XYZ file of N, CA and C in Angstrom:
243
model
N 32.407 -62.905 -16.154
C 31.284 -62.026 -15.872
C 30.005 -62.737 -16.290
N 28.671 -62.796 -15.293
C 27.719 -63.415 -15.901
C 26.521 -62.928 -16.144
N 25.610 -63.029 -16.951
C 24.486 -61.888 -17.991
C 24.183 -60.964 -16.360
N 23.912 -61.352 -15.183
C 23.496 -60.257 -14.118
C 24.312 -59.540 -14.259
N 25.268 -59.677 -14.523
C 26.524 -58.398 -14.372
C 27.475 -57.667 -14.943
N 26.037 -57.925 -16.243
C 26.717 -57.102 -17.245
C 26.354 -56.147 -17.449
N 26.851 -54.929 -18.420
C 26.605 -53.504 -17.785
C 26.943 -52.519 -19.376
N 25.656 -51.909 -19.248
C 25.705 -51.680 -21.311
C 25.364 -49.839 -21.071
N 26.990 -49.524 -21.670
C 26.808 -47.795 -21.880
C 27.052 -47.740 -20.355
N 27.326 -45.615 -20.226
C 28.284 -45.510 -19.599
C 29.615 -45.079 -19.338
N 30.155 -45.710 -20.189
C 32.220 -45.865 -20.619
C 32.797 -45.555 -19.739
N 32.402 -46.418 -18.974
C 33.418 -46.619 -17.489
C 34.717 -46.894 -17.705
N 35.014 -47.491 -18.985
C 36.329 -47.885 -19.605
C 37.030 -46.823 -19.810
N 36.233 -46.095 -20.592
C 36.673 -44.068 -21.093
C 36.480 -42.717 -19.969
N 36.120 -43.091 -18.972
C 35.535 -42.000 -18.152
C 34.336 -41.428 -18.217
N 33.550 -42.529 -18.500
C 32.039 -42.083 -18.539
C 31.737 -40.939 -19.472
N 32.071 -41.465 -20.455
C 31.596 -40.536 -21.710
C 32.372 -39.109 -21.987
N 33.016 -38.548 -20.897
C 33.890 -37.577 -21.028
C 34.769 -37.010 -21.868
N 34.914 -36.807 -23.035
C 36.213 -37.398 -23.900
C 36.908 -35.534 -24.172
N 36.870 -34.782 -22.948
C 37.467 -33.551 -22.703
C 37.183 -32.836 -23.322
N 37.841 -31.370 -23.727
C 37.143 -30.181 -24.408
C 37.283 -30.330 -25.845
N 36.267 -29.881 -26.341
C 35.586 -30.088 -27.716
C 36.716 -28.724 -28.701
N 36.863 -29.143 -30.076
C 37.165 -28.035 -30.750
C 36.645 -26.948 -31.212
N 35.152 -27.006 -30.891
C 34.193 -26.630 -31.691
C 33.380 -26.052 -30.311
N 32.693 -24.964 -30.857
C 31.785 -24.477 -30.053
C 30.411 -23.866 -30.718
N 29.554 -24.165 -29.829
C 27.914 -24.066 -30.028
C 28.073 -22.266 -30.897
N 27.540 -22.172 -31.593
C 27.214 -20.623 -32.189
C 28.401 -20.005 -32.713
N 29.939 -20.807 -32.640
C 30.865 -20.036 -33.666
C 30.615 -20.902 -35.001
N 31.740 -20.246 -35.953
C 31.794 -20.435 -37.276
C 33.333 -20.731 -37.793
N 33.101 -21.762 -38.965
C 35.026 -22.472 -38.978
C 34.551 -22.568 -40.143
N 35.657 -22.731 -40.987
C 36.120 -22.900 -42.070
C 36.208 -25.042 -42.399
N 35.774 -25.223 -42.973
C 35.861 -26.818 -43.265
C 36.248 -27.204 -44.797
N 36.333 -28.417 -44.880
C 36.380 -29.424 -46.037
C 35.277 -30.471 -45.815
N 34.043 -30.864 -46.597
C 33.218 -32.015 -46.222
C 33.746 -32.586 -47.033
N 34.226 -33.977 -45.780
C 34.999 -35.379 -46.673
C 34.217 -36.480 -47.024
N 32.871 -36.777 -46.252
C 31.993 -37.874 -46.578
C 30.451 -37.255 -46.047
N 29.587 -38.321 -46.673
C 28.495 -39.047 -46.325
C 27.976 -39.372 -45.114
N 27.096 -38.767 -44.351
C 26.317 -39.515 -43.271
C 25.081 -40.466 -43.771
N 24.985 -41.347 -42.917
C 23.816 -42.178 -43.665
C 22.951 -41.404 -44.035
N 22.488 -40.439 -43.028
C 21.479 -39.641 -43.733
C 21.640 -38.648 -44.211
N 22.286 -38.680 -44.700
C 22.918 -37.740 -46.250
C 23.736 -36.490 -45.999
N 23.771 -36.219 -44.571
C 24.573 -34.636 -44.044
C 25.909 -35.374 -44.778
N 26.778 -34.093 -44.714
C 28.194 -33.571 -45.025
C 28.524 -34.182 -43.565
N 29.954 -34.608 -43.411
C 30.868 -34.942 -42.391
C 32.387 -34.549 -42.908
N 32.537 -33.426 -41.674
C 33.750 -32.868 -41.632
C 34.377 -32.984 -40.232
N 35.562 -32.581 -40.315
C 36.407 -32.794 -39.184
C 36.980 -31.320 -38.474
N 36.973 -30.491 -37.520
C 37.910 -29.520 -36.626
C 38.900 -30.410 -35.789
N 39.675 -30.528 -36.028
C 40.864 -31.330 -35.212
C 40.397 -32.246 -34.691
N 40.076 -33.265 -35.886
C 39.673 -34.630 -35.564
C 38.323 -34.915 -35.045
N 37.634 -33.456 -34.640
C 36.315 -33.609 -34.045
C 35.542 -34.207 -35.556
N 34.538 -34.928 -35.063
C 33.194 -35.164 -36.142
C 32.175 -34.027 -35.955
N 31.840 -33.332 -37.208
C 31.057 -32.457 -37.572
C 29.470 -32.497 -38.158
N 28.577 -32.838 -37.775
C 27.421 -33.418 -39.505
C 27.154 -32.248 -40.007
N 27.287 -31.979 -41.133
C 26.908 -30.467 -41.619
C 25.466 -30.741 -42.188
N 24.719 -30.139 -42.346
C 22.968 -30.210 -42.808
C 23.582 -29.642 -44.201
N 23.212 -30.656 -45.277
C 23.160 -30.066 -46.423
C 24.404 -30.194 -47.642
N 25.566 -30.888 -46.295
C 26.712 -30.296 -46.754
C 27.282 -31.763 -48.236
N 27.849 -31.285 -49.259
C 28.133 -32.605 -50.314
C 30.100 -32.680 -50.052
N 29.987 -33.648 -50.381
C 31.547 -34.181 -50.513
C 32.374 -33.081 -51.107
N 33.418 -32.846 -51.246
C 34.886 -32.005 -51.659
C 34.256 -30.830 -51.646
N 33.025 -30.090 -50.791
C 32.402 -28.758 -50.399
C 33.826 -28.201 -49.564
N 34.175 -27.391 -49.914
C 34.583 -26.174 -49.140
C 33.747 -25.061 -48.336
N 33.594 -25.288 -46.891
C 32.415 -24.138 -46.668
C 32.780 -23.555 -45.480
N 31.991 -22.550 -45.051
C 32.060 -21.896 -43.905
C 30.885 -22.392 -43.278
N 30.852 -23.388 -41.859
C 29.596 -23.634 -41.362
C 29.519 -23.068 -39.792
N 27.838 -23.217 -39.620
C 28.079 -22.544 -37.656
C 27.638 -23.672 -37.362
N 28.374 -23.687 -36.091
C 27.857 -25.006 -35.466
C 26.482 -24.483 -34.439
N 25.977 -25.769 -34.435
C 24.398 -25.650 -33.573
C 24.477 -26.470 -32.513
N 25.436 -27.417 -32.172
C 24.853 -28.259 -31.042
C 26.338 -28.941 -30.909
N 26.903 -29.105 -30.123
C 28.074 -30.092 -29.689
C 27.605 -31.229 -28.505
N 28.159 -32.508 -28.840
C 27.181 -33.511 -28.321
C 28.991 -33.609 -27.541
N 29.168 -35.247 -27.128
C 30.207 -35.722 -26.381
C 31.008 -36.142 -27.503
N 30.616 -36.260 -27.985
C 31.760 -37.505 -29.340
C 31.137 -36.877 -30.912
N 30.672 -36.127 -31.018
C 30.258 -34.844 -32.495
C 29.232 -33.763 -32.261
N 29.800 -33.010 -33.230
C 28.975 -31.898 -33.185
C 28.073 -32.106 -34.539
N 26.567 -30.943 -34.701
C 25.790 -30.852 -35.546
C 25.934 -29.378 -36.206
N 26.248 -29.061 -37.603
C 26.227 -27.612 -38.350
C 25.590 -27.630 -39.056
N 25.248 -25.875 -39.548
C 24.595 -25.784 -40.731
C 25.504 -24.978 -41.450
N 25.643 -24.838 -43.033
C 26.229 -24.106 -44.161
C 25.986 -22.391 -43.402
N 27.093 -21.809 -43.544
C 26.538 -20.258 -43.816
C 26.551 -19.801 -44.939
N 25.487 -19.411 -45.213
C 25.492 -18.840 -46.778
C 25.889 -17.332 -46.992
């Protein structure tokens, strides 16, 4: 392949970004464990393997969060208090 014909993003490899139905949905609420660190400091948890960023959220937190936004490959939450 030569630099003309190369080809960046996409995931023609994956089905163009598709990666099927999400566990998580925009405006419900789940039960989690935050297991790590985002660089920028959110909580990261998992719904069946999905990536979560929780706003706020610290390591070995047990919480109830709502989700706000589901992207292709993670979603974004906040804590319910």
């Amino acid at each position: 392949m030569s630099y003309g014909e190369r080809r960046f993003g996409g995931g023609g490899r994956f089905g163009g970004g598709n990666f099927g139905p999400k566990p998580v949905e925009t405006g419900k609420e789940y039960d989690v464990r935050i297991t790590e660190t985002s660089r920028q400091g959110d909580g990261i948890a998992r719904v069946q393997g999905f990536v979560v960023f929780v706003k706020n959220g610290k390591v070995g937190q047990t919480s109830k969060i709502r989700v706000t936004n589901v992207g292709a490959r993670f979603a974004t939450a906040e804590l319910v208090q």
